[in-house]
Short mmCIF file of C-alpha atoms and ligand atoms in Angstrom, two decimals:
data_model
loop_
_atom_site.label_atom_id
_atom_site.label_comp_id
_atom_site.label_asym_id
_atom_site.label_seq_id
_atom_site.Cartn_x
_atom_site.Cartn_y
_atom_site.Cartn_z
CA UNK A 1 10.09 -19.46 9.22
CA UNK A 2 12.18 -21.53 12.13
CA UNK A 3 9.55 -21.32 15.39
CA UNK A 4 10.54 -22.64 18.61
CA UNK A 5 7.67 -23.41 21.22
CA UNK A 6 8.49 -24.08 24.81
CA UNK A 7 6.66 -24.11 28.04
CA UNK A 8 7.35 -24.69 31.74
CA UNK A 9 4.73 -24.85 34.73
CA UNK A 10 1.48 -27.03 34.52
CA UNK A 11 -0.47 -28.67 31.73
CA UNK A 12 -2.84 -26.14 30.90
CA UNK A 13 0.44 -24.60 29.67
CA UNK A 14 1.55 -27.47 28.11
CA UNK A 15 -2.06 -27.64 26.42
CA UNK A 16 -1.80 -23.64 25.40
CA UNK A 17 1.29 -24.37 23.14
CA UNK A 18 0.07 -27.33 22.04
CA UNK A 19 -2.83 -25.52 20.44
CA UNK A 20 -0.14 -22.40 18.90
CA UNK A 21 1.38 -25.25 17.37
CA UNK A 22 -1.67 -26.99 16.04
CA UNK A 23 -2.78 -23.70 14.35
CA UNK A 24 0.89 -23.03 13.02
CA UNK A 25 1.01 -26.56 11.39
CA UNK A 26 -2.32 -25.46 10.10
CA UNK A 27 -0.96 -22.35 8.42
CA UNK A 28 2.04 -23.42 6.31
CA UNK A 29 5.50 -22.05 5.74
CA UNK A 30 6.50 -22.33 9.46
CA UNK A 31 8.95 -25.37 10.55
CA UNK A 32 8.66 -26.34 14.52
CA UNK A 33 12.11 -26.22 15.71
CA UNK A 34 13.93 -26.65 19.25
CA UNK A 35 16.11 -23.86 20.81
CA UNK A 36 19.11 -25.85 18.82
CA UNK A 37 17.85 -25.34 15.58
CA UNK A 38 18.31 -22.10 14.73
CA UNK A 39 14.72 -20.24 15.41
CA UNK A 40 13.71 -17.12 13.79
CA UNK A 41 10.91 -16.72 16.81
CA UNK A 42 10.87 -18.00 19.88
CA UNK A 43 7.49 -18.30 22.23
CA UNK A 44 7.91 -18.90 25.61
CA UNK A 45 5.06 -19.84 28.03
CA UNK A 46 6.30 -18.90 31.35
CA UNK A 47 5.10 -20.21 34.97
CA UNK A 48 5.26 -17.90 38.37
CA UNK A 49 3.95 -20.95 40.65
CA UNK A 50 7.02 -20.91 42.41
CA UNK A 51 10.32 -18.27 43.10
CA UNK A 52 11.69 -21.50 41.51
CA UNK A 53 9.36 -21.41 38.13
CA UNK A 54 10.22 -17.39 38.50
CA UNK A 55 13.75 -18.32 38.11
CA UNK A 56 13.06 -20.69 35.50
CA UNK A 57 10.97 -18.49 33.52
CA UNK A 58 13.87 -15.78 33.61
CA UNK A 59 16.47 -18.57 32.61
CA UNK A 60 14.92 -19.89 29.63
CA UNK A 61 13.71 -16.17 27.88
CA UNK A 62 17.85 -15.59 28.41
CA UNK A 63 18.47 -19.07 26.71
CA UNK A 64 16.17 -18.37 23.68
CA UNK A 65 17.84 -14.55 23.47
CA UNK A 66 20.94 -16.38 23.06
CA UNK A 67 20.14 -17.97 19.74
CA UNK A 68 19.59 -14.45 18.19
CA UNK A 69 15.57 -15.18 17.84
CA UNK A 70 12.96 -12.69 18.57
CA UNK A 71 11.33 -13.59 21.60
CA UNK A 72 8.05 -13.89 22.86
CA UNK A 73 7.17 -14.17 26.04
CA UNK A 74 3.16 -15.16 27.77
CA UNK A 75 2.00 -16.87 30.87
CA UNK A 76 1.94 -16.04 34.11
CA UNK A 77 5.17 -15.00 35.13
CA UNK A 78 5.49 -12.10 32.67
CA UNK A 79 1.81 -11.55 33.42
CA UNK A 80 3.40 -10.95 36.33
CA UNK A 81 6.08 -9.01 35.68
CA UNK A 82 5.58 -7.49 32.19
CA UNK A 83 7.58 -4.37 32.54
CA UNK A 84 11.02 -6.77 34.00
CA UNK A 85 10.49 -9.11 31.02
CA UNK A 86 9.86 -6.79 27.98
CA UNK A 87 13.55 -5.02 29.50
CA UNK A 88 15.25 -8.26 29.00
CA UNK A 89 17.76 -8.50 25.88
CA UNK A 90 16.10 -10.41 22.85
CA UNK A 91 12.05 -10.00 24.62
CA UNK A 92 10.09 -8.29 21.33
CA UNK A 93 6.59 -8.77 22.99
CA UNK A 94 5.17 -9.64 26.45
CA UNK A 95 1.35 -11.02 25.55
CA UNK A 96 -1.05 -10.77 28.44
CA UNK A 97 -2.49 -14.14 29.46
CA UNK A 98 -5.85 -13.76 27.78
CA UNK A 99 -4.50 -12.64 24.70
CA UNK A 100 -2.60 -15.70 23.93
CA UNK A 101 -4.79 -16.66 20.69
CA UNK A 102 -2.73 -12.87 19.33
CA UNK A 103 0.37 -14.68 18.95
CA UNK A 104 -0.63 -17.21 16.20
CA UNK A 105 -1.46 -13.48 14.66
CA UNK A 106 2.30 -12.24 15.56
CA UNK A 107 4.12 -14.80 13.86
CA UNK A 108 1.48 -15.51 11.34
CA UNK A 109 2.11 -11.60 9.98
CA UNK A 110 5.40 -12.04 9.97
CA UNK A 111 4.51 -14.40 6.64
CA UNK A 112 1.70 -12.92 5.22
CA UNK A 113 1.88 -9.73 2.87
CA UNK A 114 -1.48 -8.72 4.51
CA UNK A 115 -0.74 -6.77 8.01
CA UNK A 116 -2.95 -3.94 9.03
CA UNK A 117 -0.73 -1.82 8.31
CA UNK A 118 -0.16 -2.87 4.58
CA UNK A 119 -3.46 -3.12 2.41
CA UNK A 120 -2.34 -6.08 0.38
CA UNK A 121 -4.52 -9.14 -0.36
CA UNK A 122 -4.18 -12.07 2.06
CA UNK A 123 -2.69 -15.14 0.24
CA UNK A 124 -5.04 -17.87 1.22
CA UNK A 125 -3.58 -20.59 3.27
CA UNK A 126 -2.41 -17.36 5.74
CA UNK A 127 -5.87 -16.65 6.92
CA UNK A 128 -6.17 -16.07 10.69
CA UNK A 129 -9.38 -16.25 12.27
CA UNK A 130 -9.65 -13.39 14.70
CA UNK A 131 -7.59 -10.60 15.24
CA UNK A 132 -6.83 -8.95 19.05
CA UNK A 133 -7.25 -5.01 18.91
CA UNK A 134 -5.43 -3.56 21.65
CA UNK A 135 -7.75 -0.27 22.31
CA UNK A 136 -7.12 0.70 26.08
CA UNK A 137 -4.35 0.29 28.50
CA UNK A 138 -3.50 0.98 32.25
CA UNK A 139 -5.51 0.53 35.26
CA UNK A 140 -7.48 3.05 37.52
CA UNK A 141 -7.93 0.52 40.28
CA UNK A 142 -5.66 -0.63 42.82
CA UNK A 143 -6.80 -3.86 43.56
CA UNK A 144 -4.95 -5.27 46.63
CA UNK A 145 -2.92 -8.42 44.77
CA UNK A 146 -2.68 -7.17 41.32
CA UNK A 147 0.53 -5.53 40.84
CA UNK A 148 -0.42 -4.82 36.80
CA UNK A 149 -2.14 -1.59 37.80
CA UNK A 150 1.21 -0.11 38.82
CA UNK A 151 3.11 -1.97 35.90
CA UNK A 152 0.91 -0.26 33.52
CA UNK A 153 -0.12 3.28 35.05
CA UNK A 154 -2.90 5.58 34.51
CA UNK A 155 -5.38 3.91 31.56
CA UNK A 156 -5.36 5.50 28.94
CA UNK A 157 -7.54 4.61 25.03
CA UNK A 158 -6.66 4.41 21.57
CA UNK A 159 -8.49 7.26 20.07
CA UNK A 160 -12.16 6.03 18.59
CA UNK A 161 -11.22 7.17 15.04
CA UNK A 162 -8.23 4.79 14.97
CA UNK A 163 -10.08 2.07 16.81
CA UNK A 164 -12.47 2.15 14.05
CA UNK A 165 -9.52 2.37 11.25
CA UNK A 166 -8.09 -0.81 12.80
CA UNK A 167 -11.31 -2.30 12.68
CA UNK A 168 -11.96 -1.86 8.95
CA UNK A 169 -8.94 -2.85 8.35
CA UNK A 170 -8.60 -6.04 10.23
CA UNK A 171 -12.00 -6.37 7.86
CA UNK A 172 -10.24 -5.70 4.57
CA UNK A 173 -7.53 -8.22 5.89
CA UNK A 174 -10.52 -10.87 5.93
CA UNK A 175 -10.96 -10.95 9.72
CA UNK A 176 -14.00 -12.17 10.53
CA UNK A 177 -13.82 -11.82 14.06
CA UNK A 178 -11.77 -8.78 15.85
CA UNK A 179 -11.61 -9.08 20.08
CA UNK A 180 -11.24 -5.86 21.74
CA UNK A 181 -8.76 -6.17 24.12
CA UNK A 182 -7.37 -3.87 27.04
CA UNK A 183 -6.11 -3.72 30.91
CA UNK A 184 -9.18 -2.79 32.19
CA UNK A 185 -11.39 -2.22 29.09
CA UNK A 186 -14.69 -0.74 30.73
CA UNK A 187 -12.54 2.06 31.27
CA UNK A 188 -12.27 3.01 27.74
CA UNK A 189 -12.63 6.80 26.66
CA UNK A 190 -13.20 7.96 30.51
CA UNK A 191 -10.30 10.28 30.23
CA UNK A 192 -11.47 11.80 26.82
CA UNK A 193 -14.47 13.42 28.92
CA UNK A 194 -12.73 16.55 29.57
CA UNK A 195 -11.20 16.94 26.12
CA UNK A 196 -11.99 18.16 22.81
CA UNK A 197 -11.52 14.83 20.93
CA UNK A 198 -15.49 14.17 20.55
CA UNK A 199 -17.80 17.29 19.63
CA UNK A 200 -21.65 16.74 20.39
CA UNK A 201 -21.36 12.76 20.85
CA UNK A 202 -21.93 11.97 24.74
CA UNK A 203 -19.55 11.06 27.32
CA UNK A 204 -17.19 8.30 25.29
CA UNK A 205 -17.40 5.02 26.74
CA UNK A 206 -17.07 1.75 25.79
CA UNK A 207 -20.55 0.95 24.83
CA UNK A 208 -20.36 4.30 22.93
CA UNK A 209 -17.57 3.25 21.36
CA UNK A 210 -18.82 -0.26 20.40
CA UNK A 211 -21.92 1.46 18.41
CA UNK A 212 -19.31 3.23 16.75
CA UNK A 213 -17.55 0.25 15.36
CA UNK A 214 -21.00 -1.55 14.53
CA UNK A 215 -22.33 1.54 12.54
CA UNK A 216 -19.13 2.11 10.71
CA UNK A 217 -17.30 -0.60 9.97
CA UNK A 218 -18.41 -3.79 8.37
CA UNK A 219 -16.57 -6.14 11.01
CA UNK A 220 -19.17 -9.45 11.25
CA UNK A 221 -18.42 -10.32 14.57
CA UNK A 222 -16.67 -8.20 17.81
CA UNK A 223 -16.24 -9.59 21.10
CA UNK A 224 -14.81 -8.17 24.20
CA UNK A 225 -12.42 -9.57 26.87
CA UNK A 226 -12.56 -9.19 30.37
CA UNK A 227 -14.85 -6.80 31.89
CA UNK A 228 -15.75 -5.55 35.30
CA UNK A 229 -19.31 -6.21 36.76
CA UNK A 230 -20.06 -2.52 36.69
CA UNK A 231 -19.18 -1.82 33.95
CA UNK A 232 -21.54 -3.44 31.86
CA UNK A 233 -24.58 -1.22 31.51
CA UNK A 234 -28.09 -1.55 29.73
CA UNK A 235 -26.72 -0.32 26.77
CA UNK A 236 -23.96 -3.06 26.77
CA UNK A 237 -26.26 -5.46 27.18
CA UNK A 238 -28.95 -3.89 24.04
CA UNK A 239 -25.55 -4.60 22.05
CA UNK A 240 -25.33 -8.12 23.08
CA UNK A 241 -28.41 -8.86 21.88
CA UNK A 242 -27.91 -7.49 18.53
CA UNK A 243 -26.27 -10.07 16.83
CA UNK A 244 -22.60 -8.82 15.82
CA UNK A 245 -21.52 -8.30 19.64
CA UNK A 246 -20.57 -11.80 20.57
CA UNK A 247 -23.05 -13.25 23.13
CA UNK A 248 -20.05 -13.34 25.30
CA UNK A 249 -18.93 -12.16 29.19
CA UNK A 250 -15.58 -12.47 31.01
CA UNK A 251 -16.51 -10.89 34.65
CA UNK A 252 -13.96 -11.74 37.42
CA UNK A 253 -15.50 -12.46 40.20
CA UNK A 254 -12.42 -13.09 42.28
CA UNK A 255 -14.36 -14.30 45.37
CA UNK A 256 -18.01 -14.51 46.85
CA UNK A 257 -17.22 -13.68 50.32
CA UNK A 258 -17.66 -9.68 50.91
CA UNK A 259 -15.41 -9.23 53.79
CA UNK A 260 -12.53 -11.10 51.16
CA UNK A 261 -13.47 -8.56 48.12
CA UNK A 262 -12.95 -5.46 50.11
CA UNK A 263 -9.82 -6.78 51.32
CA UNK A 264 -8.97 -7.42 47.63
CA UNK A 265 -10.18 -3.57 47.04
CA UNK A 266 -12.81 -5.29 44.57
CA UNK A 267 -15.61 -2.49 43.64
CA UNK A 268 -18.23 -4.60 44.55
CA UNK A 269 -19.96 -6.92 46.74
CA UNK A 270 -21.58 -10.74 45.87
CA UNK A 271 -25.39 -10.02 46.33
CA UNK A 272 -24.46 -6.86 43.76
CA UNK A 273 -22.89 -8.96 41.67
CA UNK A 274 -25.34 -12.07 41.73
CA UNK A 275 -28.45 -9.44 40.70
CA UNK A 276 -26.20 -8.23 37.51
CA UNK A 277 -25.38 -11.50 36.19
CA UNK A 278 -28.66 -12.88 36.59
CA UNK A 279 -30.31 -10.05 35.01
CA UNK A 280 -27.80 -10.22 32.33
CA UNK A 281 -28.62 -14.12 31.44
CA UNK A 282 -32.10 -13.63 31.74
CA UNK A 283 -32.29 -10.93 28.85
CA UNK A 284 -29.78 -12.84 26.75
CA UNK A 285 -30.37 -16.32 26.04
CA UNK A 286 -27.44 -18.86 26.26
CA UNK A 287 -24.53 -15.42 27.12
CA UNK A 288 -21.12 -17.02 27.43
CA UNK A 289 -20.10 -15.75 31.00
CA UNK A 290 -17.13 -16.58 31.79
CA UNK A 291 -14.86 -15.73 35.50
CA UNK A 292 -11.84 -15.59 37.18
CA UNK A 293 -11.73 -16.60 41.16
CA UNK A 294 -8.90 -16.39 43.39
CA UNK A 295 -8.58 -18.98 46.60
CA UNK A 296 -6.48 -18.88 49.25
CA UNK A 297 -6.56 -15.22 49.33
CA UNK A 298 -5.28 -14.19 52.94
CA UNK A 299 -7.75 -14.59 55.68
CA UNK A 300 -9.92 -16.85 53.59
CA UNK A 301 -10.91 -19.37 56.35
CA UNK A 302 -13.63 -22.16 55.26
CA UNK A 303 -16.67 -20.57 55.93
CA UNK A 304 -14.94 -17.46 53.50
CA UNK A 305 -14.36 -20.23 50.96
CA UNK A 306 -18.13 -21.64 51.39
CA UNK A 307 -19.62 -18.31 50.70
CA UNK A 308 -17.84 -18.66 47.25
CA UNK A 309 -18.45 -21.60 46.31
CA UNK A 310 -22.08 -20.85 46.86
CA UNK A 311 -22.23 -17.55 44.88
CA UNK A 312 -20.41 -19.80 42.01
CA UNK A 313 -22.84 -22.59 42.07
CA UNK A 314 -25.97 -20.12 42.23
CA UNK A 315 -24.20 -18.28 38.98
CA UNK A 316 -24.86 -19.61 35.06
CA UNK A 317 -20.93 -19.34 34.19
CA UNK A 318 -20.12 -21.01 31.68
CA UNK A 319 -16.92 -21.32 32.14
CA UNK A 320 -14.49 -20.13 35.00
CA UNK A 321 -10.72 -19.46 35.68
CA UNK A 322 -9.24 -20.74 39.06
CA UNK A 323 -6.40 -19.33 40.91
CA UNK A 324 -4.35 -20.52 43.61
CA UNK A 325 -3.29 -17.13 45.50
CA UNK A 326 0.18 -16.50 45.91
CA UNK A 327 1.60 -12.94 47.21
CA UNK A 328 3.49 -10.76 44.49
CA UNK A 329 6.41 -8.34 45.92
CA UNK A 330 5.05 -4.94 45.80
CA UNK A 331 1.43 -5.32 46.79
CA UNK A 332 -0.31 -4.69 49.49
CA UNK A 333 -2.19 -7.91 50.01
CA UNK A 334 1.59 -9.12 50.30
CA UNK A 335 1.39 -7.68 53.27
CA UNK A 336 -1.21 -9.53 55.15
CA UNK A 337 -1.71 -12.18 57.56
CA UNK A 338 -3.67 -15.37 57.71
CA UNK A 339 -1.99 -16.95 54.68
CA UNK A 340 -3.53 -19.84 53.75
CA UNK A 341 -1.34 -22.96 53.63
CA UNK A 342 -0.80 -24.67 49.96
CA UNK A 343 -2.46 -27.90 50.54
CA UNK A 344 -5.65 -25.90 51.44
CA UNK A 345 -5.36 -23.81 48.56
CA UNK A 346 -4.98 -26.96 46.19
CA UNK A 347 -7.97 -28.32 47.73
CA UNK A 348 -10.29 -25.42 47.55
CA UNK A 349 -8.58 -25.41 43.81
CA UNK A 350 -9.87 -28.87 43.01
CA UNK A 351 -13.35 -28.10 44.56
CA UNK A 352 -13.82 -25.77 42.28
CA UNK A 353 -12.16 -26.74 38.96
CA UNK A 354 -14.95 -29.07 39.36
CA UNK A 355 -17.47 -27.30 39.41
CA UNK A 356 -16.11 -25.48 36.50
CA UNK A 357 -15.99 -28.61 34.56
CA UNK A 358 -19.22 -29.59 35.74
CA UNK A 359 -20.87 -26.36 34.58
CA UNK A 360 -19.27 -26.13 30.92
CA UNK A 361 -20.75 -29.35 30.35
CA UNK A 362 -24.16 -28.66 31.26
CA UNK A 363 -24.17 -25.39 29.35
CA UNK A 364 -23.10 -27.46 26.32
CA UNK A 365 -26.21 -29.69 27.12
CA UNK A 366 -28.20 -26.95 27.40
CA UNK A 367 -27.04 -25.64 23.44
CA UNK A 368 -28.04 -29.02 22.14
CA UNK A 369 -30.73 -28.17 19.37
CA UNK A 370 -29.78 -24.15 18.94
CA UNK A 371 -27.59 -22.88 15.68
CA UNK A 372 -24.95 -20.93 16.69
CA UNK A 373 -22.01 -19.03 14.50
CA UNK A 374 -18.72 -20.88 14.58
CA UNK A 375 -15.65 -18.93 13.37
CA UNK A 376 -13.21 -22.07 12.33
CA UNK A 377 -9.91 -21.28 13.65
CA UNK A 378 -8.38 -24.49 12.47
CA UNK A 379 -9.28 -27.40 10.25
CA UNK A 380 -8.43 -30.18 8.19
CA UNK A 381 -5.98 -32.03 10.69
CA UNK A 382 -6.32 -35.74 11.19
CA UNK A 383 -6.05 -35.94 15.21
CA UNK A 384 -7.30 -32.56 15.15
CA UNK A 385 -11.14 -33.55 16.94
CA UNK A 386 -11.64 -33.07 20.23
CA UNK A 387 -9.37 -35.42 22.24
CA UNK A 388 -10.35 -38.06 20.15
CA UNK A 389 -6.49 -39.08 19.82
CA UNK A 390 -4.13 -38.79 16.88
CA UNK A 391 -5.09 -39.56 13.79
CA UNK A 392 -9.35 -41.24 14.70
CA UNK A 393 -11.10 -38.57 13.31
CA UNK A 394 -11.09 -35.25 10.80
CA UNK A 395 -12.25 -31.74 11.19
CA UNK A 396 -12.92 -28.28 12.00
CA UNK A 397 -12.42 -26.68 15.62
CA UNK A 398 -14.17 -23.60 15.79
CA UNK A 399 -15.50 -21.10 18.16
CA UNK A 400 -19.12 -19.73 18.42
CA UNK A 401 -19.95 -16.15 19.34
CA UNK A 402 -21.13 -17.36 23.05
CA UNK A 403 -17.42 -18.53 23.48
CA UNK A 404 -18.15 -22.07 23.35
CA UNK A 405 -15.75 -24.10 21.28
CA UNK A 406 -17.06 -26.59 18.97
CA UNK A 407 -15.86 -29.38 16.68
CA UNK A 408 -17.10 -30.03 13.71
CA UNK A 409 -16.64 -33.40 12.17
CA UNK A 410 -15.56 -33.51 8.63
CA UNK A 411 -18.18 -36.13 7.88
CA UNK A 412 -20.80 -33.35 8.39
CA UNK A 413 -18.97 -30.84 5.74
CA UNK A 414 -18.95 -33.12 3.00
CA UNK A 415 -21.69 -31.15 1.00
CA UNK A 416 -19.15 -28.17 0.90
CA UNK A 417 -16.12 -30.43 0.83
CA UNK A 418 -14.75 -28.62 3.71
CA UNK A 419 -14.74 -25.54 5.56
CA UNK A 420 -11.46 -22.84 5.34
CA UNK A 421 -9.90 -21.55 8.34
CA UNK A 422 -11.36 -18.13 8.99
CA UNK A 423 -14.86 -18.63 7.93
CA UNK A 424 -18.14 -18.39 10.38
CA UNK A 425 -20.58 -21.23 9.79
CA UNK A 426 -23.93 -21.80 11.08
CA UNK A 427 -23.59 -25.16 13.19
CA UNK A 428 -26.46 -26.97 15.31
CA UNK A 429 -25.13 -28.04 18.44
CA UNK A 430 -25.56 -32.55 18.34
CA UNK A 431 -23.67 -33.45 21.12
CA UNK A 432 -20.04 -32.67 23.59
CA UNK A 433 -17.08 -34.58 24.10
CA UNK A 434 -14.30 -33.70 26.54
CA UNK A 435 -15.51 -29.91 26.71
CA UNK A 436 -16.28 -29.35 23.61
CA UNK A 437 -19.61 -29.03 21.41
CA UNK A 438 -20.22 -31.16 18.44
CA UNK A 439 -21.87 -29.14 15.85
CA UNK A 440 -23.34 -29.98 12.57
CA UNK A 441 -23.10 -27.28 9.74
CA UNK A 442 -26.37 -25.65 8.74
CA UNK A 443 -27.46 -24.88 5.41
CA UNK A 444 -28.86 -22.19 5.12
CA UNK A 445 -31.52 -21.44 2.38
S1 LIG B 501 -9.02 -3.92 37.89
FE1 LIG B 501 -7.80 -4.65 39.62
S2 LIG B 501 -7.05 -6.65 38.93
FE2 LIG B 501 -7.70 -5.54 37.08
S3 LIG B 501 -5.82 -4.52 36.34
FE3 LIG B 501 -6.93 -3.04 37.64
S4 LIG B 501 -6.01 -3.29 39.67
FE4 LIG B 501 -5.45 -5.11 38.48
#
């Protein structure tokens, strides 16, 4: 299969393709091709920095619809602006920013005789490590920048019987890992209450619905993407502990600054937010949390800015998303003053990709000496390790359940004389390098 790869905006884009295309390599039976050379797929990581990367974006999903290829499209201009890019001739999928890591599963089914909807063996060589289950979609909320809410309507779930039939099959497929994904997933099953669809069970929700899975399917590991603060109750957090529920958070935060998050419409305020989280890390040792912040929303002055970069130094994330706000047509926070100017934003930016970095590393310093469960997504590249440049090392990039990713050098794997994509391996955490933790398989007795 004839893939084509290309990116505009800023190098954490550049980095994202870089990584589809590492794990394609990985795979077999899939050649790397420009627009000129006659793709079967096209993926297109778009950029909405600008109007100008906006037009960009637009330009180059019509260029790769030209060649005849199916086209996908990701990043943050059809995040954007799903609906208007899933109309355009040739787009066969818009994938949602965090859901990136589905598309190696896209064009990876497109070669393998195992899909979930076909019960076939998977050949080996086509194993994929984790598989993204869509189970809710649609937003409730109206949160004052996000124009996804009205892009997507009412939210609405995937009933829980075919949740759980996508589950076991994803299993059967050799899936060792399945991510639940959604718009806003805590709201999963709130409109069943009224129905008839589950008899003597409790008020479906997504906790409800994740004892469900656990109980009857087989998967090893589940994780969930992003959730909202209050939405994560004590029996989420029971689950957590558990061991198949990935020790593993994504909360937005947005900002720290309460007069900010009810001008976003946020359902929350910072002191709230700081008692959840560190209740939540305090009954679960070494949680992934993860966040998303926003600067430069309007009206965020300095001392705005101070109060969250405050909350986010007081908070254990482990890792954390940063934002540069910029208004979207068709919101309301379009509509408001005190915009703050770009430099400031790029500052404020900078301050706190920083800290970000800052706090990823000691959280990997922290895991030094603990076993954790790495599902290897890919393996067995020279140049493959961590930054270490092209061709200077061998191994196995993985990613454990508390989200952390983690290389494992082939020189600790001789024993087993390697590791296969797909597999979960106990590995002690020995050391980092460039944000990433070093770990050394474990055998186990
Ligand atoms: S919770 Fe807010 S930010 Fe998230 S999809 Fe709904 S409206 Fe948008």
């Amino acid at each position: 299969m004839k893939v084509a790869l290309l990116t505009l905006g800023c190098k954490v884009n550049q980095s994202e393709l870089i990584d589809i295309e590492t794990s394609l390599r990985g795979r077999g039976h899939i050649n790397i091709v420009g627009l000129d050379g006659a793709p079967e797929i096209c993926v297109i990581n778009t950029c909405s920095v600008t109007a100008k990367s906006d037009y960009q974006s637009r330009q180059l999903i019509r260029r790769a619809a030209a060649t005849g290829a199916r086209v996908i499209v990701t990043g943050c201009y059809s995040e954007l602006n799903p609906l208007a890019v899933k109309d355009m001739k040739g787009v066969s999928h818009v994938v949602s920013n965090n859901e990136k890591d589905s598309i190696i599963n896209m064009i990876t089914d497109e070669i393998s005789s195992c899909t979930l909807d076909n019960q076939a063996a998977l050949p080996r060589g086509a194993r994929r490590s984790r598989y993204f289950l869509k189970i809710q979609d649609g937003c409730d909320y109206s949160c004052s920048y996000c124009i996804v809410w009205k892009a997507r309507g009412r939210a609405r779930s995937v009933r829980p019987d075919e949740v759980v039939r996508r589950v076991r099959r994803a299993v059967e497929c050799g899936y060792k890992e399945v991510v639940l994904t959604g718009i806003h997933l805590g709201l999963y099953g709130r409109e069943f209450d009224d129905s008839n669809l589950i008899r003597g069970a409790g008020a479906p929700c997504l906790s409800w619905l994740l004892e469900k899975i656990l109980a009857e399917t087989d998967v090893p590991r589940l994780r969930l993407s992003s959730l909202e603060i209050n939405e994560v109750d004590g029996r989420l957090l029971d689950l957590l502990k558990g061991g198949r529920l990935a020790r593993h958070l994504h909360l937005p935060l947005q900002s720290g600054d309460d007069r900010i998050l009810k001008l976003m419409k946020r359902h929350y305020d910072s002191a709230g937010f700081i008692g959840k989280v560190n209740k939540m890390v305090k009954e679960i040792p070494s949680l992934g949390l993860g966040t998303d912040v926003i600067v430069g929303f309007p009206g965020e002055g300095e001392p705005e800015f101070k109060n969250t970069l405050s909350v986010l130094r007081e908070l254990p994330f482990t890792y954390m998303h940063v934002f540069a706000y910029s208004p979207r047509p068709g919101t309301e926070a379009a509509h408001l003053s005190a915009a703050v100017e770009s430099p400031i934003k790029k500052r404020r930016s900078g301050i706190l990709r920083a800290l970000a970095a800052e706090k990823k590393r000691s959280f990997i310093e922290r895991l030094k000496g603990e076993t954790l469960g790495v599902l290897i997504e890919r393996g067995g590249e020279a140049g493959d390790c961590a930054g270490a440049g092209k061709g200077v090392c061998f191994g196995y990039r993985g990613v454990a359940d508390n989200y952390v990713k983690v290389f494992i050098p082939a020189e600790y794997t001789r024993f087993s004389g390697g590791i296969a994509d797909g597999s979960l391996v106990n590995a002690e955490i020995v050391g980092q390098k460039e944000g990433m933790a070093i770990g050394k398989p474990v055998i186990l007795s």
